[in-house]
Every structure is written in structure tokens, then in C-alpha cells.
Coordinates of C-alpha atoms and ligand atoms in Angstrom, one line a residue:
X14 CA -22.4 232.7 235.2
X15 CA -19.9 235.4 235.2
X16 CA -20.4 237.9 237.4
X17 CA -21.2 241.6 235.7
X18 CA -18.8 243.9 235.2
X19 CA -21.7 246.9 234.4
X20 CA -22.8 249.2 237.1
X21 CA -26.2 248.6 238.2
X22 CA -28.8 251.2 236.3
X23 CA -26.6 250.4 233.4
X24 CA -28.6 252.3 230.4
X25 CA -29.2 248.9 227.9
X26 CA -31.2 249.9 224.8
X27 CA -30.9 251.0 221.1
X28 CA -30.8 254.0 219.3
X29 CA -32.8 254.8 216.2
X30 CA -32.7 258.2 214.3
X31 CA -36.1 260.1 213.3
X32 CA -35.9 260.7 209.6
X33 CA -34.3 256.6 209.6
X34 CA -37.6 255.1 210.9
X35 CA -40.6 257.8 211.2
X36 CA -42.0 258.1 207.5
X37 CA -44.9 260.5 207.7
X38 CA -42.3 262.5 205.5
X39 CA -45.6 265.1 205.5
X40 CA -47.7 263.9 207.6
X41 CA -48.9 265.8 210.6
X42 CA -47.3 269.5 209.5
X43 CA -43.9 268.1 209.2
X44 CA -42.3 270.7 207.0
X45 CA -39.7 268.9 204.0
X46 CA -36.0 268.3 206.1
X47 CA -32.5 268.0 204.0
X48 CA -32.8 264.1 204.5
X49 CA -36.0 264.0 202.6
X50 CA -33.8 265.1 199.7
X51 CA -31.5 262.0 199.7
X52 CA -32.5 259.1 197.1
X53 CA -31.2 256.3 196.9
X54 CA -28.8 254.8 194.3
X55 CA -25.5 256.8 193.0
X56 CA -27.1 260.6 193.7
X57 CA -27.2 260.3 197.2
X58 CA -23.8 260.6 198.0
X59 CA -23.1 263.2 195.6
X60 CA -26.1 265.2 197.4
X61 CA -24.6 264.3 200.7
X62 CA -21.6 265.8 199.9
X63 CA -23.2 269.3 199.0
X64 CA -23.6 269.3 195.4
X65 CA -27.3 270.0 195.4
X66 CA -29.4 271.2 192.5
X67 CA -32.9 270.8 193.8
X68 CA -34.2 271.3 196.8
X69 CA -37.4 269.2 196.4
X70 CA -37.9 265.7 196.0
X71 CA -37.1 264.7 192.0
X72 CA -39.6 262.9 190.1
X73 CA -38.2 259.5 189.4
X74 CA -36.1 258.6 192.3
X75 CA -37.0 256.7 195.5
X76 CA -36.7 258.5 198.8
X77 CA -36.6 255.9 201.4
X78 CA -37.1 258.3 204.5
X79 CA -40.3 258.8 203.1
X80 CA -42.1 255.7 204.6
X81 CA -38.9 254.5 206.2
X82 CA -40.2 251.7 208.6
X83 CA -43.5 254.1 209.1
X84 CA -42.2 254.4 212.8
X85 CA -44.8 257.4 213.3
X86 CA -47.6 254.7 213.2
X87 CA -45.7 251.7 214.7
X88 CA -44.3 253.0 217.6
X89 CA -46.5 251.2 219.6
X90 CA -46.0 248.1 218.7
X91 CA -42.2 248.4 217.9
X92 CA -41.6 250.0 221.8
X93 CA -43.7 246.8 223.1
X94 CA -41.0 244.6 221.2
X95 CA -38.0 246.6 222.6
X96 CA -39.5 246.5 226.2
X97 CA -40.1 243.1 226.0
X98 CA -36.2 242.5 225.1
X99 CA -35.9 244.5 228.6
X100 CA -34.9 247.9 227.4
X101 CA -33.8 250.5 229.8
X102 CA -33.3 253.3 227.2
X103 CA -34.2 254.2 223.7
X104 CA -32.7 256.8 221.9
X105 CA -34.6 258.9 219.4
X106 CA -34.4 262.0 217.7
X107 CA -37.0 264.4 217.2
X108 CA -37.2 265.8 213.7
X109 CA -37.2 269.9 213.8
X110 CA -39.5 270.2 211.0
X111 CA -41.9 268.4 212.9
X112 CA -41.7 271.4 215.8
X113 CA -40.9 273.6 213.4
X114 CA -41.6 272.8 209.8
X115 CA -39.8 276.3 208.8
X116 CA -37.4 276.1 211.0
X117 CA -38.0 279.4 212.0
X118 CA -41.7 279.4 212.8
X119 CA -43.4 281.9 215.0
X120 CA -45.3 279.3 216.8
X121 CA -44.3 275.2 217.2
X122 CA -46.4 272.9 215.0
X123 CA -49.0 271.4 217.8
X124 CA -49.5 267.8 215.9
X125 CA -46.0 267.7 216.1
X126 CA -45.0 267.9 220.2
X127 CA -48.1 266.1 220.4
X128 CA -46.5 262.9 218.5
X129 CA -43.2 263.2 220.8
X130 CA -45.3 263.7 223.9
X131 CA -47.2 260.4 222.5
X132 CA -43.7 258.7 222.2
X133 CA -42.2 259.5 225.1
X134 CA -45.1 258.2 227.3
X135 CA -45.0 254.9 225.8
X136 CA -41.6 254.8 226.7
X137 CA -42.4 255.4 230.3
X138 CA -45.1 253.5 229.8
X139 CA -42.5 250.4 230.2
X140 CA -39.8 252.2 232.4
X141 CA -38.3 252.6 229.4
X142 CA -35.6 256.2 229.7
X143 CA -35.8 258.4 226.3
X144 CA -32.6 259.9 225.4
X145 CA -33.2 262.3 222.9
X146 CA -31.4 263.4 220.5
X147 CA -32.0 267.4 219.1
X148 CA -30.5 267.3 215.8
X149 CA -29.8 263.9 213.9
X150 CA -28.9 264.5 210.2
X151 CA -31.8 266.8 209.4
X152 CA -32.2 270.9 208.4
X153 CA -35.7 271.7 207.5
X154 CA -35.1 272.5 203.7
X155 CA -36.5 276.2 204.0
X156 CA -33.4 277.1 206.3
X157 CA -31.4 276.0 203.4
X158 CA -33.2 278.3 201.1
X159 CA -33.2 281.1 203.0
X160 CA -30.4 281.2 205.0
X161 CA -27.8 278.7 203.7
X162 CA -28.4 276.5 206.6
X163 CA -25.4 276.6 209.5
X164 CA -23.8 278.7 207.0
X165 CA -25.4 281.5 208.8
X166 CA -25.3 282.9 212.2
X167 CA -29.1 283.1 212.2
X168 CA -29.5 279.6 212.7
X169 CA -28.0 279.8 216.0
X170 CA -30.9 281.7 217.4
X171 CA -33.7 279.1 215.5
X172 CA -31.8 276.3 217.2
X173 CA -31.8 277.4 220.7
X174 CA -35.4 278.2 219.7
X175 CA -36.2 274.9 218.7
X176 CA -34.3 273.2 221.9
X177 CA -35.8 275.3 224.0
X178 CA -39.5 274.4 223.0
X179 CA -38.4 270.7 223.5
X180 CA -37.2 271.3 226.8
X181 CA -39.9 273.5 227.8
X182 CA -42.3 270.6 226.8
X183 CA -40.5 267.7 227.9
X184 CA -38.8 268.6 231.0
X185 CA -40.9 266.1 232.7
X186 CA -40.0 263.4 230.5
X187 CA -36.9 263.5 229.6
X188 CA -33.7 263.6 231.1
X189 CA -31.0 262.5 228.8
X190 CA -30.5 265.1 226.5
X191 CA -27.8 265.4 222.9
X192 CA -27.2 268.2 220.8
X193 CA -25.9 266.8 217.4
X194 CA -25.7 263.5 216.1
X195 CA -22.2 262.6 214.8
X196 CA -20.9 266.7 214.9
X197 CA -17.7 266.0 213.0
X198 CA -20.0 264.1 210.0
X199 CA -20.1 268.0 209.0
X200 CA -16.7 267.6 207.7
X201 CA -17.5 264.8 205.3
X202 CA -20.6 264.9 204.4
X203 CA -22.0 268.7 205.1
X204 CA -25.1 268.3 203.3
X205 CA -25.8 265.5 205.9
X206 CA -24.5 266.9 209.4
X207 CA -25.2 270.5 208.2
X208 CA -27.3 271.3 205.5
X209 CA -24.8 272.8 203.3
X210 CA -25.1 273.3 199.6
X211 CA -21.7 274.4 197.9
X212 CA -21.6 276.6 194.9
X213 CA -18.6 275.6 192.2
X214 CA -14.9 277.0 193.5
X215 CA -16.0 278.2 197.0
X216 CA -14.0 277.6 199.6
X217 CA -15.8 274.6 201.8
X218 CA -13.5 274.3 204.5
X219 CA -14.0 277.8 205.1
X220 CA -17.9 277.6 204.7
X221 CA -17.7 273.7 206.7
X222 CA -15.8 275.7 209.8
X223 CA -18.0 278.9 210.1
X224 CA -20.8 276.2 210.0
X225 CA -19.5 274.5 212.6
X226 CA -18.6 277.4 214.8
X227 CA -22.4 278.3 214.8
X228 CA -23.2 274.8 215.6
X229 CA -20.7 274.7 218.9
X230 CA -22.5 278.2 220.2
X231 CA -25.6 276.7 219.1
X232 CA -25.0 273.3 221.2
X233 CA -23.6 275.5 224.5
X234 CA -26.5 277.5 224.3
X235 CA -28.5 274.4 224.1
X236 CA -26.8 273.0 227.2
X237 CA -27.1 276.2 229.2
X238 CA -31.3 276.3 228.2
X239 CA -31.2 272.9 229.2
X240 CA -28.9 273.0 232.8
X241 CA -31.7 276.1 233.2
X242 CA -35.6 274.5 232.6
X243 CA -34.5 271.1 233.5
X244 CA -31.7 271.3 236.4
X245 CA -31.9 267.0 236.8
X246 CA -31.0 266.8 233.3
X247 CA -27.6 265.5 231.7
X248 CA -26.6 267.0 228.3
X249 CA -24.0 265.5 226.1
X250 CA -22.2 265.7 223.1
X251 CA -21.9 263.0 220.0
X252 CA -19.1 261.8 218.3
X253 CA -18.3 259.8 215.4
X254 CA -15.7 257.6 217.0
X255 CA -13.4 255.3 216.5
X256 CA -9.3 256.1 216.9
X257 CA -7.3 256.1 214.2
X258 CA -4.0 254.0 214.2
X259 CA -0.8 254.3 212.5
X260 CA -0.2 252.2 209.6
X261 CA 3.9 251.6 210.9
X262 CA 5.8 253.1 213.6
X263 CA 7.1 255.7 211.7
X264 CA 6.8 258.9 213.3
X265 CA 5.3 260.3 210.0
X266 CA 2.4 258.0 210.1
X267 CA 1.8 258.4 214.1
X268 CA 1.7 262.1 213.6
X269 CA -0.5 261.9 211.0
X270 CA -2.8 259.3 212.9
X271 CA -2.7 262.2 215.4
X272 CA -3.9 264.7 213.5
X273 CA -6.8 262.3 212.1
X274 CA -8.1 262.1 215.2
X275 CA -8.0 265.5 216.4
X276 CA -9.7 266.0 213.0
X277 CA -12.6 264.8 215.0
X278 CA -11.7 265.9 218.7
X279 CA -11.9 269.3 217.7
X280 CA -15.6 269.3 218.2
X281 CA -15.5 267.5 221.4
X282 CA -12.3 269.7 222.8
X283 CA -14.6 272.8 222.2
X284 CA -18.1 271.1 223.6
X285 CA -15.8 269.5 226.6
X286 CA -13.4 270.9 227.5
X287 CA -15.0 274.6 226.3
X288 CA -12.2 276.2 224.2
X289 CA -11.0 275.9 220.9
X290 CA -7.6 273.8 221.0
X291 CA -4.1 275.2 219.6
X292 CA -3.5 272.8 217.3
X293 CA -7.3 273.7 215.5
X294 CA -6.3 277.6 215.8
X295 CA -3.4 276.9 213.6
X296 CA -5.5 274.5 211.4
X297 CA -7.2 278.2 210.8
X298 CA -3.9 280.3 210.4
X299 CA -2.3 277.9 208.1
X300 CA -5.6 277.6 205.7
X301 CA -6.0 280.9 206.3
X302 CA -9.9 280.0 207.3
X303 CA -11.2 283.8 209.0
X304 CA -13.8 282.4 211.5
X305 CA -16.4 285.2 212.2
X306 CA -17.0 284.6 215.9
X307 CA -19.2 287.2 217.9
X308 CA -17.6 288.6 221.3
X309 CA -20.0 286.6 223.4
X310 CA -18.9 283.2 222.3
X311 CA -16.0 282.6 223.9
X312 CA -17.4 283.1 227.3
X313 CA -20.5 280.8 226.3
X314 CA -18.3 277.9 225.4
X315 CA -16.7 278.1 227.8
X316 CA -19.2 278.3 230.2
X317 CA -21.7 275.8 229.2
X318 CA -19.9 272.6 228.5
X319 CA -21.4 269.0 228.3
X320 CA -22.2 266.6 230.9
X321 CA -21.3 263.9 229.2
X322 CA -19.8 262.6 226.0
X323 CA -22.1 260.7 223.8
X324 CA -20.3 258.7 221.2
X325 CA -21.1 256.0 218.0
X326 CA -18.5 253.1 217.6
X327 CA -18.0 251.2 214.3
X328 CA -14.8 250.7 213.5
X329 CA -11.4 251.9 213.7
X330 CA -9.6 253.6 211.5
X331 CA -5.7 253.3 210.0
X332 CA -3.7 255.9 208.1
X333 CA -0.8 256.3 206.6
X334 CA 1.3 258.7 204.9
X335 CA 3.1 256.1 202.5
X336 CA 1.4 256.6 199.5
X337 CA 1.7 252.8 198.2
X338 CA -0.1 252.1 201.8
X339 CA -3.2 254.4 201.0
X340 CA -3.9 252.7 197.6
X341 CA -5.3 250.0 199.9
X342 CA -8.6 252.1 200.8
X343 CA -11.7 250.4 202.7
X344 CA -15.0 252.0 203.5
X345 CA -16.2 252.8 207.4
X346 CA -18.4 254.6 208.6
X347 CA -17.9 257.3 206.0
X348 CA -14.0 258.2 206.7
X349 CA -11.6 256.6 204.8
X350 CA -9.4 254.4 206.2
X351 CA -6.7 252.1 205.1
X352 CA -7.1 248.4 205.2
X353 CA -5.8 246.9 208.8
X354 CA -4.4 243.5 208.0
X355 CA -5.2 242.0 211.3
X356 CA -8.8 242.6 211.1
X357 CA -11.9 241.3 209.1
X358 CA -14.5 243.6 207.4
X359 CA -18.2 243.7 207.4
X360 CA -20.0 242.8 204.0
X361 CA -19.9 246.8 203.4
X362 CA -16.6 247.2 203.9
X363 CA -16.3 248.4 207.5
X364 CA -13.5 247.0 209.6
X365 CA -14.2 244.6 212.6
X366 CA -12.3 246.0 215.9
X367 CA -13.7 245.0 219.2
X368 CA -10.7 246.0 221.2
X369 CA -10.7 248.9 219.1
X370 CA -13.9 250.1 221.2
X371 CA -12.3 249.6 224.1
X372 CA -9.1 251.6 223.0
X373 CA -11.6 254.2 221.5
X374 CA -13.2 254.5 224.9
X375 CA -10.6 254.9 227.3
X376 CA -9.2 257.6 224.8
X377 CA -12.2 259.5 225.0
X378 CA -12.2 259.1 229.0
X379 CA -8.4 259.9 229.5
X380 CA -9.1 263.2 227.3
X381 CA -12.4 264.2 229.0
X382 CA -12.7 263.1 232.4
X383 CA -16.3 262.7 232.0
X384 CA -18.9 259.5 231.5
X385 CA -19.2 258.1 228.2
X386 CA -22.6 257.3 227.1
X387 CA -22.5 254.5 224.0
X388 CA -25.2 255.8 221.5
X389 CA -24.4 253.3 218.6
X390 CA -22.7 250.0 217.6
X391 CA -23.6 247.3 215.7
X392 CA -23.1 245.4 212.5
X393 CA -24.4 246.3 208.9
X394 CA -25.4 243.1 207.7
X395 CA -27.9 241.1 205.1
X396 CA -30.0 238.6 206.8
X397 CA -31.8 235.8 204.9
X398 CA -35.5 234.8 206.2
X399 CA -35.8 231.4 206.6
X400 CA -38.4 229.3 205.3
X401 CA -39.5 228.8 209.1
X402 CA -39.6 232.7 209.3
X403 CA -36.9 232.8 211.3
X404 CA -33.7 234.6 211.4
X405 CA -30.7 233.5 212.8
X406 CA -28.0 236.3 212.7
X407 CA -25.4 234.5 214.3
X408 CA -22.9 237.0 213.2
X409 CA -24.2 240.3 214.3
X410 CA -24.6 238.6 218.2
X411 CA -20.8 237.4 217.9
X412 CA -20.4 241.0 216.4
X413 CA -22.0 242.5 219.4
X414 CA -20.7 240.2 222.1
X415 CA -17.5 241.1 221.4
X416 CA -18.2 244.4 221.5
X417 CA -19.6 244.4 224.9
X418 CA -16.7 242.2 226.4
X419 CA -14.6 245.0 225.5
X420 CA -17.0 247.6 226.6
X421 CA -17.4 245.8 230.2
X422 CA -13.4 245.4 229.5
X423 CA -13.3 249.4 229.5
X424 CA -15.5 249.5 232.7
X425 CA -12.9 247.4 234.6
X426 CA -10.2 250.0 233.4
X427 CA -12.0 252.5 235.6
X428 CA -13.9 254.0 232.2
X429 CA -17.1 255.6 233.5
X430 CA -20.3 254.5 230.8
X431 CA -23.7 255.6 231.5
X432 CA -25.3 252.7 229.0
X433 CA -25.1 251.4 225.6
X434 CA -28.1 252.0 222.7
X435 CA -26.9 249.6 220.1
X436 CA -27.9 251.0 216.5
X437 CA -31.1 250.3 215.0
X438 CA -32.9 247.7 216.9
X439 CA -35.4 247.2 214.6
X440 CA -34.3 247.3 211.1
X441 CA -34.1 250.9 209.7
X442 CA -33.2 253.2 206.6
X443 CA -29.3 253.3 206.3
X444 CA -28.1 256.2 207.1
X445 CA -24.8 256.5 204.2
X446 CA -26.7 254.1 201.6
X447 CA -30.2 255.0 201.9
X448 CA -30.7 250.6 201.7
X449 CA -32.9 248.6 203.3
X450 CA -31.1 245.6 203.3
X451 CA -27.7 246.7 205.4
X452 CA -29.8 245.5 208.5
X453 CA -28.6 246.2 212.1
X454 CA -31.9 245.4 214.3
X455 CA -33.0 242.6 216.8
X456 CA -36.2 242.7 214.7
X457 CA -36.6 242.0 211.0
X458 CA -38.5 244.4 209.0
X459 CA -40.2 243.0 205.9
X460 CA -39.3 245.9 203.5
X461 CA -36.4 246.2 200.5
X462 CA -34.2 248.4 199.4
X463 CA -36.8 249.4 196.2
X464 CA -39.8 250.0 199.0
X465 CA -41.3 246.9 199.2
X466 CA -42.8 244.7 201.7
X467 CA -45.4 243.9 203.8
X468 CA -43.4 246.0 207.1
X469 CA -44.0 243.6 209.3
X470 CA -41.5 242.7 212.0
X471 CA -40.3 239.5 213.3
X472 CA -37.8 238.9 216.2
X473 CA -34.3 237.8 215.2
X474 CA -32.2 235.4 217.1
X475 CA -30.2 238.2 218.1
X476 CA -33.5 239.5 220.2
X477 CA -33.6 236.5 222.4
X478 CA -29.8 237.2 222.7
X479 CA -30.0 240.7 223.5
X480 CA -32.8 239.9 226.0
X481 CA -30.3 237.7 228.1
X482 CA -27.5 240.2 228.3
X483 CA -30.1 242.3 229.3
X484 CA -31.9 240.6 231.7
X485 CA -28.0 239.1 233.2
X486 CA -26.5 242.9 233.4
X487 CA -24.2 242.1 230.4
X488 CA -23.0 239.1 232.3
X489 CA -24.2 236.4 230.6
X490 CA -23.0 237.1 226.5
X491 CA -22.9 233.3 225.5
X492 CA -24.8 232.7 222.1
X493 CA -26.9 230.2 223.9
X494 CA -28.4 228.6 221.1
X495 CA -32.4 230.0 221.3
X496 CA -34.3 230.9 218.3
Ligands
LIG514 C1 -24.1 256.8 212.2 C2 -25.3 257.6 212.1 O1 -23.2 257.4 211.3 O2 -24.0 255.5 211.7 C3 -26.6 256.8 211.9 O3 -25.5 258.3 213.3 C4 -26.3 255.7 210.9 O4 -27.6 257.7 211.4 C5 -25.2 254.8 211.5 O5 -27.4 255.0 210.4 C6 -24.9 253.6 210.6 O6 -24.6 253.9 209.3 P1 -25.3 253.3 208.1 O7 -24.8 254.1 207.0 O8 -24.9 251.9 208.1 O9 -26.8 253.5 208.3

């Protein structure tokens, strides 16, 4: 066998998002949250873009996050399965109407730390790190309602609240800390990263870029709360990633791919490097966007900067500014992109780019200068139950093989990665689709895209894959044949 290219105490895991897997939608004083909004079928996209008109659940539509895989009554059976693949990390979020099912409580919801307390000691249980994510995808609805969500300055103070109480709480637990899931998702689906509900002829990159101003303070004040009450801690920051190309060599379309990027790097530049960039302050001037920043804030970005940059890889991206070229869309990951000839495309559309990642990666290290931590990749795919029971997703491991040849690829070139959480070990709600059936996990879960099933789980042939790398360090990647 090869030997391994990954560090030892390389961070090998998966990464699963609250309001994806918990369920419980109301159980334990959970308050309602923006993703319990989100049906599935043709409305949910329309909702995730902002065009809202209820703010409770609608009688006649299916709400997967509802039950989702009933995570907050699994757990303990799903976290033996991932430690018995040899995980080193999981990645959750917490749900802040859980804590806080306002959002803006006086005092947390008990029954709520409890649960993450619960969680958290399984996981150590098995040696198993949490990461934790603060904020994936999820207001709680009354900050909507009464505040507009980020819209407002206000929620700057019930977010540092909120972190706060989970440091407080968990600083003996937890050391690997993220602020937002995905930031720059706020961009293209607002109702999704932020909460935000748009009223007919506003102006939403206006209201999208005040939103996200309050979400960089609230993220440094996050990190300076957390450098405080838990001093061994690492903080990072998330990104949607994957780097945009150039359809041709035209200068045109390499500026353009440029700017597409930094469409994204904006967030990172200001939770990095701890200022806002030129090139955004003239995005501002020249859409004459009047960001309402207090005088306090420059200092506190500044100041309070991430410890490491936490990132999701799908796909890569290609633009163009040849407007033949863009008729030839593709999904991905939510941004657009044009088709890229050279590559193949996942059954939903998304483009296959291994040495993508590792392009994607040492981008993101040349800008920052500080570790990468891999918090998603993986392939959206339909698997077929055999007759035996068994599943045998030879795609997703030659997906994910490749993925971590180029990965241990971007190690060699010096790139500094703290671990990788590949997305949704155990089958979960999608994210963008609200489905069932786009599949991601190790382990099958017996539930469809209408809600039903018996939710019982079953290890794929990826999980005896997944196991090996594990077990080898990422040395040993061969599909080796094992059911
Ligand atoms: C990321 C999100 O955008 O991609 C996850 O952080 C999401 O929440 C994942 O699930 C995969 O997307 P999808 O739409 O296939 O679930």
C-alpha cells in the first residue's frame, strides 16, 4: 500500500446539518425555524428565494425537515454506525430555536442544551471530535416576524447571545467551532442563508448586503466570545466553494470568472483577512448600495478574524460572457454555471471536477494563508436496494476517491487541511430539493421523497469503503471489492 499523504490526526468524518436530519420539528421547545417553512415540490425554491407569503407551515404540503431521518431519536445508533466506520469527527449544527425557540429569549430552552450536551457525549463517547456548526440554514421564524431577520442590526446582538450560551455550555466539549454554513448562499438563496422575505420592487441587493454586513460583525463577535471562554478552541469560517473558470481565454471571460469568484470571496476576505476588499467597496459605489455600518465594526473585523477557513466542495463552476456560451446552463450546487465540456455531471446536474478541488483548495490557501478544514463533498445520487438488501454505490466511492486523491494531491502541494467531513453520511433531507432520494450517505435510509419508509438504515458498500481509507490514513482508496 501506498504510503499516506495526510497528516497524522487527520480529521476523517461527515458532516450532517440539524434541520437535514433532527425531525423533532417541535419537539422538546424547539421554536418553528425558516427551514421548517420549505416544502417540497416547485414552492420551495420560490420560498428559498424570499418570496414568502406565510410564515407557518401550509396545509397541504409536505415539510420533509419535519421528521427528516428523526436524528433527535437516532443519534445513538446512527453515531455507533459512524464510529464504527472509524470516524474522527462529525460535524453537526445546533438548531437556534432549539436554545432559543424566539430567538431572542430571555433564558435558553433547558431541553434543548440538554439534547446537544446528550450528543456531544456520545460523540466522545467514541473519540469521536464534534465540530459544530452555529448557524446552518436556519432563523427561528419569530425573528423573521419581528425583525425582518439579518435585515436588522438587532439580530447581531441575539446571535452573539445565542453563540455565547453554546460556548458557555460546551467549552468542555467542543473545540472546533463555525459560524455560518455556506455565508455567500445569502446571495442566492436569502430566505435560506438569511431569513429574508422580500416585499415586490425592493431593492435586494441592498437588503442581501446590509444582511450580510450584520452577519460578518455577528460572526467576528462570535469568534472573539469564542477566542475568550474557550482559549484551546479553533473558529472558522464556511464557504460555498468551488472556483469558477473561464469559458475561453478571452480576457472578457477571465475577468468575468474573476469577479464570480470574488462574488464569493468577499465573505471570506472580510472573516480572513478582516477588512472589506476594494473591489466589494466599489461593488457598493457602483450599485449605489448605502451599507449602514456602526463605528465599532471596523475595528471588530478586523480584530477578530478566523482561525481557519471551513469550506464545502461540489463542483466547479464556468462562465462566460458570450451570450451563445451561457445558453448552455447546468445546475450546481445552486450557482449557475455553464456546461464544461471536459467533465461529466451528476444525475442532478452538478458537474464532476476532482482536480477542480484540488485547484479550489490551493486557491483558498494561496489567498488566506491559513488551514483549510473540508466540511462537505460528496455525490448526490439514487441508489437502488437490492433484493439482498444491499447497496452497492460503486459510483459515489469512485466519486469520492477521486476526490481525496486530489485532496491528499493538495496536501503534497504544501496546502495545510485540518480533516475532511464528507456530506451526509447517513442519508439525509436535501438541502436545495427538499428529496429524499438525492442520497449522499455511507448508510441507507429507508424513507422517500413523499415521507415514507420504515427509517431504518443499512450500511452501503461505500461504508466498508470509507472504513478502509479511514482505517489506512487515506492511503489505501482502492474500491476493493467488499460488500
Ligand atoms: C450545501 C449545504 O449547500 O450542500 C448542505 O451546506 C446541502 O446543507 C449540501 O445539503 C448538498 O446540497 P443538496 O441540495 O444536494 O442537499
Amino acid at each position: 500500500m501506498a504510503k499516506t499523504k495526510f497528516p497524522e490526526g487527520f480529521l476523517w468524518g461527515g458532516a450532517l446539518a440539524a434541520n437535514q436530519v433532527e425531525g423533532a420539528y417541535l419537539e422538546g421547545g424547539k421554536g418553528l425555524t425558516t427551514v421548517d417553512l420549505l416544502p417540497t415540490g416547485e414552492k420551495r425554491f420560490e420560498l428559498m428565494l424570499g418570496k414568502v407569503d406565510s410564515l407557518r407551515p401550509v396545509e397541504g404540503f409536505f415539510y420533509p425537515s419535519h421528521e427528516a431521518i428523526d436524528f433527535y431519536h437516532t443519534y445513538k445508533e446512527d453515531i455507533a454506525l459512524f464510529a464504527e466506520m472509524g470516524f474522527k469527527a462529525l460535524r453537526v449544527s445546533v438548531s437556534w430555536a432549539r436554545i432559543f425557540p424566539n430567538g431572542n429569549d430571555e433564558q435558553p430552552n433547558e431541553e434543548g442544551l440538554q439534547f446537544y450536551d446528550d450528543l456531544f457525549d456520545e460523540l466522545l463517547k467514541y473519540g469521536i471530535e464534534p465540530v459544530v456548526t452555529i448557524a446552518h440554514f436556519d432563523v427561528p421564524v419569530h425573528l423573521v416576524e419581528q425583525y425582518g431577520s439579518w435585515r436588522s442590526r438587532e439580530l447581531v446582538k441575539f446571535f452573539e447571545k445565542y453563540a455565547t450560551t453554546l460556548f458557555e455550555r460546551y467549552k468542555e466539549k467542543v473545540k472546533y467551532w463555525m459560524t455560518f454554513n455556506e455565508i455567500n448562499m445569502l446571495l442566492h438563496l436569502p430566505f435560506v442563508g438569511a431569513g429574508l422575505v422580500f416585499k415586490q420592487g425592493e431593492d435586494q441587493n441592498q437588503i442581501k448586503y446590509q444582511a450580510a454586513h450584520h452577519q460578518l460583525v455577528a460572526s467576528s463577535l462570535a469568534v472573539k466570545a469564542c477566542h475568550e471562554i474557550i482559549p484551546d478552541a479553533k473558529i472558522g469560517c464556511m464557504l460555498a466553494a468551488g472556483s469558477t473558470y473561464p469559458y475561453t481565454c478571452n480576457p472578457e471571460d477571465i475577468y468575468s470568472a474573476m469577479e464570480k469568484d470574488r462574488e464569493s470571496f468577499f465573505f471570506i476576505d472580510v472573516q480572513s483577512r478582516g477588512e472589506y476588499p476594494g473591489y466589494a467597496k466599489r461593488f457598493f459605489r457602483d450599485h449605489n448600495l448605502n451599507i449602514q455600518m456602526e463605528p465599532e465594526d471596523e475595528e471588530l473585523l478586523k480584530n477578530h478574524t478566523v482561525d481557519y477557513i471551513g469550506f464545502s466542495y461540489y463542483a466547479s463552476r464556468v462562465t462566460s460572457t458570450d451570450p451563445e456560451v451561457l445558453k448552455q446552463m447546468t445546475g450546481g450546487n445552486v450557482f449557475g454555471s455553464v456546461e464544461n465540456p471536459y467533465l461529466e455531471k451528476s444525475e442532478w446536474g452538478w458537474t464532476i471536477d476532482p482536480k477542480g478541488f484540488r485547484i479550489t483548495a490551493n486557491q483558498l490557501y494561496d489567498r488566506y494563508q491559513k488551514p483549510l478544514f473540508v466540511v462537505e463533498n460528496g455525490l448526490g445520487a439514487v441508489d437502488e436496494v437490492t433484493p439482498e438488501g444491499e447497496v452497492i454505490d460503486d459510483y459515489r466511492i469512485d466519486y469520492l476517491a477521486k476526490h481525496v486523491a486530489e485532496m491528499a494531491e493538495a496536501i503534497e502541494d504544501g496546502v495545510e487541511i485540518l480533516g475532511y467531513t464528507s456530506w451526509g453520511p447517513i442519508d439525509i433531507v436535501s438541502a436545495s430539493t427538499g428529496e429524499m432520494k438525492k442520497r449522499y450517505g455511507y448508510i441507507y435510509v429507508d424513507k422517500d421523497n413523499e415521507g415514507n419508509g420504515t427509517l431504518k438504515r443499512l450500511r452501503k458498500k461505500s461504508f466498508h469503503w470509507y472504513k478502509q481509507v479511514i482505517q489506512s490514513n487515506g492511503a489505501n482508496l482502492e474500491n476493493e471489492g467488499g460488500k
